[in-house]
Amino acid sequence: ACDLQYRAPKVNASYVCVPFVDTCDPSWSGSETEKQCKSHTLKVHSDGRTYRNNHCAVCNNVTFPISCGAAETGLKGRFFSFTVLMDVNPRSGNTVGKLELCGDAAVYDPFYKKCRNIVCGTPGYVLEGKHCVLRDEARLRTFLRSAADDSDGKVGASEKFLNCTHIHLDQDEYTVRPSGHMYAIRYDKDFKPGDFRVLEDDRAMVCAFFANATNEISKFSQYMGYASAIGLGISISCLVVHLFIFAVVPEV
């Protein structure tokens, strides 16, 4: 039997969309197995093919062993452009073939595809690199006492929110639900009370949960890599033909 396990995704990881079979062979039309095939998704794999669930595998007359593990599908190796060899830039240091998207005080938001400034929204913390570090405990204690006095029954900031690095969301990027939770639309992420703060300008401040995501993109497109590979193939072919002609044709 297959066990369903949840694993939190990494926002800076690359993913492959694996197509799967979600229909049955016509001979299974109207059967209970076909209904189960359409009812839920719990992918299984057999003989290099992926099925929506084990019922879909059964109604496609699969006789090979069925695996519940991850399909053996990975990112294909990409061709790199020869331009990388000429990418000499003293300002980029050891980084070759990549562009830095955001500055030191910003992170790249992979969901909105833009840079967001990172801030330390808790008094007493200062930004060092891309992390907030406590430098003034007295100021922090004053802030916590003031927040407790002004809470008026509201949920105070959580320890996670106080200690994290923050970003701002614009008003059209979130909605506050009647339950008091905040829903970030593009992130499909729910923030419970205490894990966000709505500011006077209607922006919301939340923890930058993608602060460790990469700020770099490839400087050269994959098509340039293909062009380099084609050019290299032609060059090698011509060299082989050249050597062959020299080998078989006697000198005049």
CSV table of C-alpha atoms in Angstrom, one decimal:
chain,number,residue,atom,x,y,z
A,1,ALA,CA,0.0,0.0,0.0
A,2,CYS,CA,1.1,3.6,-0.6
A,3,ASP,CA,1.4,6.1,2.3
A,4,LEU,CA,0.6,9.7,1.7
A,5,GLN,CA,3.3,12.0,3.2
A,6,TYR,CA,3.6,15.8,3.1
A,7,ARG,CA,6.9,17.4,2.5
A,8,ALA,CA,7.1,21.2,2.6
A,9,PRO,CA,8.5,22.5,-0.7
A,10,LYS,CA,11.6,24.7,-1.1
A,11,VAL,CA,10.8,27.8,-2.9
A,12,ASN,CA,14.2,28.0,-4.5
A,13,ALA,CA,14.1,24.5,-5.9
A,14,SER,CA,13.5,23.5,-9.5
A,15,TYR,CA,10.6,21.2,-10.2
A,16,VAL,CA,9.6,19.0,-13.1
A,17,CYS,CA,6.0,18.7,-14.0
A,18,VAL,CA,5.5,15.0,-14.6
A,19,PRO,CA,2.5,14.1,-16.8
A,20,PHE,CA,0.4,11.2,-15.6
A,21,VAL,CA,-2.3,8.9,-16.9
A,22,ASP,CA,-5.7,9.8,-15.4
A,23,THR,CA,-8.1,7.9,-17.7
A,24,CYS,CA,-9.0,4.2,-18.0
A,25,ASP,CA,-8.9,1.8,-20.8
A,26,PRO,CA,-12.3,1.8,-22.6
A,27,SER,CA,-13.0,-1.8,-21.4
A,28,TRP,CA,-13.2,-0.4,-17.8
A,29,SER,CA,-15.9,2.2,-18.7
A,30,GLY,CA,-18.5,2.6,-16.0
A,31,SER,CA,-16.7,0.4,-13.5
A,32,GLU,CA,-16.1,1.2,-9.8
A,33,THR,CA,-12.4,1.2,-10.6
A,34,GLU,CA,-12.8,4.0,-13.1
A,35,LYS,CA,-14.7,6.1,-10.6
A,36,GLN,CA,-11.9,5.5,-8.1
A,37,CYS,CA,-9.3,6.5,-10.7
A,38,LYS,CA,-11.0,9.9,-11.2
A,39,SER,CA,-11.6,10.5,-7.5
A,40,HIS,CA,-8.2,11.4,-6.1
A,41,THR,CA,-4.5,11.9,-6.9
A,42,LEU,CA,-1.8,9.8,-5.3
A,43,LYS,CA,0.7,9.1,-8.0
A,44,VAL,CA,2.1,5.7,-8.6
A,45,HIS,CA,4.7,4.6,-11.2
A,46,SER,CA,5.2,1.5,-13.3
A,47,ASP,CA,7.5,0.7,-16.2
A,48,GLY,CA,8.5,4.3,-16.7
A,49,ARG,CA,4.9,5.7,-16.7
A,50,THR,CA,3.1,7.6,-14.0
A,51,TYR,CA,-0.5,7.0,-13.1
A,52,ARG,CA,-2.8,9.3,-11.1
A,53,ASN,CA,-3.4,6.5,-8.5
A,54,ASN,CA,-3.2,2.8,-8.2
A,55,HIS,CA,-6.8,2.4,-9.6
A,56,CYS,CA,-5.7,4.2,-12.8
A,57,ALA,CA,-2.9,1.7,-13.1
A,58,VAL,CA,-5.2,-1.2,-12.6
A,59,CYS,CA,-7.7,0.0,-15.2
A,60,ASN,CA,-4.9,0.4,-17.7
A,61,ASN,CA,-4.1,-3.3,-17.3
A,62,VAL,CA,-0.7,-2.7,-15.7
A,63,THR,CA,1.0,-6.0,-14.9
A,64,PHE,CA,4.4,-4.6,-13.9
A,65,PRO,CA,5.2,-3.9,-10.3
A,66,ILE,CA,3.8,-0.6,-9.0
A,67,SER,CA,6.0,1.8,-7.1
A,68,CYS,CA,4.9,4.5,-4.7
A,69,GLY,CA,8.2,6.3,-4.6
A,70,ALA,CA,9.2,9.3,-6.7
A,71,ALA,CA,9.4,8.8,-10.4
A,72,GLU,CA,12.9,8.6,-11.8
A,73,THR,CA,12.5,11.8,-13.6
A,74,GLY,CA,15.0,14.6,-13.1
A,75,LEU,CA,16.0,17.9,-14.7
A,76,LYS,CA,17.7,17.3,-18.0
A,77,GLY,CA,21.3,18.6,-18.1
A,78,ARG,CA,21.4,21.9,-20.0
A,79,PHE,CA,23.8,23.0,-22.6
A,80,PHE,CA,26.0,25.9,-21.6
A,81,SER,CA,27.0,28.6,-24.0
A,82,PHE,CA,30.7,29.1,-24.8
A,83,THR,CA,30.0,32.7,-23.9
A,84,VAL,CA,30.5,31.6,-20.3
A,85,LEU,CA,34.2,31.2,-21.0
A,86,MET,CA,34.4,34.9,-21.9
A,87,ASP,CA,32.3,36.1,-19.0
A,88,VAL,CA,35.1,38.0,-17.2
A,89,ASN,CA,33.8,40.7,-14.8
A,90,PRO,CA,35.9,41.7,-11.7
A,91,ARG,CA,32.8,43.0,-10.0
A,92,SER,CA,31.1,39.6,-10.0
A,93,GLY,CA,34.0,37.8,-8.3
A,94,ASN,CA,33.8,34.0,-8.6
A,95,THR,CA,30.2,34.2,-10.0
A,96,VAL,CA,30.2,33.3,-13.7
A,97,GLY,CA,27.3,33.2,-16.0
A,98,LYS,CA,24.8,34.5,-13.6
A,99,LEU,CA,23.2,37.9,-12.8
A,100,GLU,CA,22.4,39.2,-9.4
A,101,LEU,CA,18.7,40.2,-9.4
A,102,CYS,CA,18.5,42.1,-6.1
A,103,GLY,CA,20.8,44.2,-3.9
A,104,ASP,CA,22.1,43.4,-0.5
A,105,ALA,CA,19.1,44.7,1.3
A,106,ALA,CA,16.5,42.9,-0.9
A,107,VAL,CA,15.4,39.4,-1.7
A,108,TYR,CA,13.9,38.1,-4.9
A,109,ASP,CA,10.3,37.1,-4.6
A,110,PRO,CA,9.9,34.1,-6.9
A,111,PHE,CA,6.1,34.3,-6.8
A,112,TYR,CA,5.8,37.9,-8.0
A,113,LYS,CA,9.1,37.8,-9.8
A,114,LYS,CA,10.4,41.1,-8.3
A,115,CYS,CA,12.7,42.3,-5.6
A,116,ARG,CA,11.4,43.1,-2.2
A,117,ASN,CA,13.2,45.2,0.4
A,118,ILE,CA,13.9,43.4,3.6
A,119,VAL,CA,13.5,45.2,6.9
A,120,CYS,CA,13.6,44.6,10.6
A,121,GLY,CA,10.1,45.5,11.8
A,122,THR,CA,10.8,44.8,15.4
A,123,PRO,CA,12.4,47.7,17.4
A,124,GLY,CA,15.8,46.8,18.8
A,125,TYR,CA,16.7,44.6,15.8
A,126,VAL,CA,19.1,45.8,13.0
A,127,LEU,CA,19.7,44.3,9.6
A,128,GLU,CA,23.0,42.6,9.1
A,129,GLY,CA,23.4,41.0,5.8
A,130,LYS,CA,20.0,39.5,5.2
A,131,HIS,CA,19.2,38.7,8.8
A,132,CYS,CA,17.8,40.7,11.7
A,133,VAL,CA,20.1,40.7,14.8
A,134,LEU,CA,19.0,41.9,18.2
A,135,ARG,CA,21.3,44.9,19.2
A,136,ASP,CA,19.2,46.9,21.7
A,137,GLU,CA,17.4,44.7,24.3
A,138,ALA,CA,16.1,47.8,26.2
A,139,ARG,CA,14.3,49.1,23.2
A,140,LEU,CA,12.8,45.7,22.5
A,141,ARG,CA,11.5,45.4,26.1
A,142,THR,CA,10.0,48.9,25.9
A,143,PHE,CA,8.2,47.9,22.6
A,144,LEU,CA,6.9,44.6,24.1
A,145,ARG,CA,5.5,46.4,27.2
A,146,SER,CA,3.9,49.1,25.0
A,147,ALA,CA,2.4,46.4,22.7
A,148,ALA,CA,0.9,44.5,25.7
A,149,ASP,CA,-0.7,47.7,27.0
A,150,ASP,CA,-2.2,48.6,23.7
A,151,SER,CA,-3.3,45.1,22.7
A,152,ASP,CA,-6.9,45.6,23.8
A,153,GLY,CA,-7.5,41.9,23.6
A,154,LYS,CA,-5.8,41.4,20.3
A,155,VAL,CA,-3.3,38.6,19.7
A,156,GLY,CA,0.2,39.9,20.2
A,157,ALA,CA,3.1,39.3,17.8
A,158,SER,CA,4.4,35.7,17.9
A,159,GLU,CA,8.0,35.0,18.8
A,160,LYS,CA,8.6,33.9,15.2
A,161,PHE,CA,7.3,37.2,13.9
A,162,LEU,CA,9.4,39.2,16.3
A,163,ASN,CA,12.7,37.5,15.4
A,164,CYS,CA,12.4,37.1,11.7
A,165,THR,CA,13.4,39.3,8.7
A,166,HIS,CA,10.3,41.1,7.3
A,167,ILE,CA,9.0,42.1,3.9
A,168,HIS,CA,6.0,44.3,3.0
A,169,LEU,CA,3.0,43.2,0.9
A,170,ASP,CA,0.9,45.7,-0.9
A,171,GLN,CA,-2.8,45.9,-0.2
A,172,ASP,CA,-3.8,44.0,-3.4
A,173,GLU,CA,-1.5,41.1,-2.5
A,174,TYR,CA,-3.3,39.9,0.6
A,175,THR,CA,-6.7,39.8,2.2
A,176,VAL,CA,-7.7,39.7,5.9
A,177,ARG,CA,-10.4,37.1,6.6
A,178,PRO,CA,-13.2,37.4,9.2
A,179,SER,CA,-11.4,34.9,11.3
A,180,GLY,CA,-8.5,37.3,11.7
A,181,HIS,CA,-6.1,35.3,9.5
A,182,MET,CA,-4.4,36.9,6.6
A,183,TYR,CA,-4.3,35.1,3.2
A,184,ALA,CA,-1.5,36.0,0.8
A,185,ILE,CA,-3.0,35.4,-2.6
A,186,ARG,CA,-0.1,34.6,-4.9
A,187,TYR,CA,1.7,32.6,-2.2
A,188,ASP,CA,-1.4,30.6,-1.4
A,189,LYS,CA,-0.3,31.0,2.2
A,190,ASP,CA,-2.3,31.6,5.4
A,191,PHE,CA,-0.8,33.8,8.2
A,192,LYS,CA,-2.4,33.4,11.6
A,193,PRO,CA,-2.9,36.3,14.0
A,194,GLY,CA,0.5,37.2,15.5
A,195,ASP,CA,2.4,36.3,12.3
A,196,PHE,CA,1.6,39.5,10.4
A,197,ARG,CA,1.0,43.2,11.0
A,198,VAL,CA,-1.1,45.6,8.9
A,199,LEU,CA,0.5,49.0,8.8
A,200,GLU,CA,-1.1,52.4,8.7
A,201,ASP,CA,-0.5,52.6,4.9
A,202,ASP,CA,-2.4,49.4,4.5
A,203,ARG,CA,0.6,47.4,3.6
A,204,ALA,CA,1.1,44.1,5.5
A,205,MET,CA,4.4,43.1,7.1
A,206,VAL,CA,5.2,39.4,7.2
A,207,CYS,CA,8.3,37.2,7.6
A,208,ALA,CA,10.3,36.8,4.5
A,209,PHE,CA,9.9,33.0,4.3
A,210,PHE,CA,11.8,32.9,1.0
A,211,ALA,CA,14.7,35.0,2.3
A,212,ASN,CA,17.1,32.1,1.5
A,213,ALA,CA,15.9,31.7,-2.1
A,214,THR,CA,18.5,32.4,-4.8
A,215,ASN,CA,18.9,36.0,-6.1
A,216,GLU,CA,20.6,34.8,-9.3
A,217,ILE,CA,19.4,34.0,-12.8
A,218,SER,CA,21.4,32.6,-15.7
A,219,LYS,CA,23.0,35.4,-17.8
A,220,PHE,CA,22.8,33.3,-21.0
A,221,SER,CA,19.7,31.7,-22.3
A,222,GLN,CA,19.5,27.9,-23.0
A,223,TYR,CA,19.1,28.6,-26.7
A,224,MET,CA,22.7,30.1,-26.7
A,225,GLY,CA,23.7,26.7,-25.2
A,226,TYR,CA,22.0,24.9,-28.1
A,227,ALA,CA,23.7,27.2,-30.6
A,228,SER,CA,27.1,26.4,-29.0
A,229,ALA,CA,26.4,22.7,-29.1
A,230,ILE,CA,25.4,22.8,-32.7
A,231,GLY,CA,28.5,24.8,-33.6
A,232,LEU,CA,30.7,22.4,-31.7
A,233,GLY,CA,29.1,19.5,-33.5
A,234,ILE,CA,29.7,21.0,-36.9
A,235,SER,CA,33.3,21.9,-36.0
A,236,ILE,CA,34.1,18.4,-34.9
A,237,SER,CA,32.4,16.9,-38.0
A,238,CYS,CA,34.5,19.1,-40.3
A,239,LEU,CA,37.7,18.2,-38.4
A,240,VAL,CA,37.0,14.5,-38.7
A,241,VAL,CA,36.3,14.9,-42.5
A,242,HIS,CA,39.5,16.9,-42.8
A,243,LEU,CA,41.6,14.3,-41.1
A,244,PHE,CA,39.9,11.5,-43.1
A,245,ILE,CA,40.7,13.2,-46.4
A,246,PHE,CA,44.3,13.7,-45.3
A,247,ALA,CA,44.6,10.1,-44.4
A,248,VAL,CA,43.2,8.6,-47.6
A,249,VAL,CA,44.4,11.1,-50.2
A,250,PRO,CA,48.1,10.8,-51.0
A,251,GLU,CA,50.2,13.9,-51.1
A,252,VAL,CA,50.7,15.3,-54.5
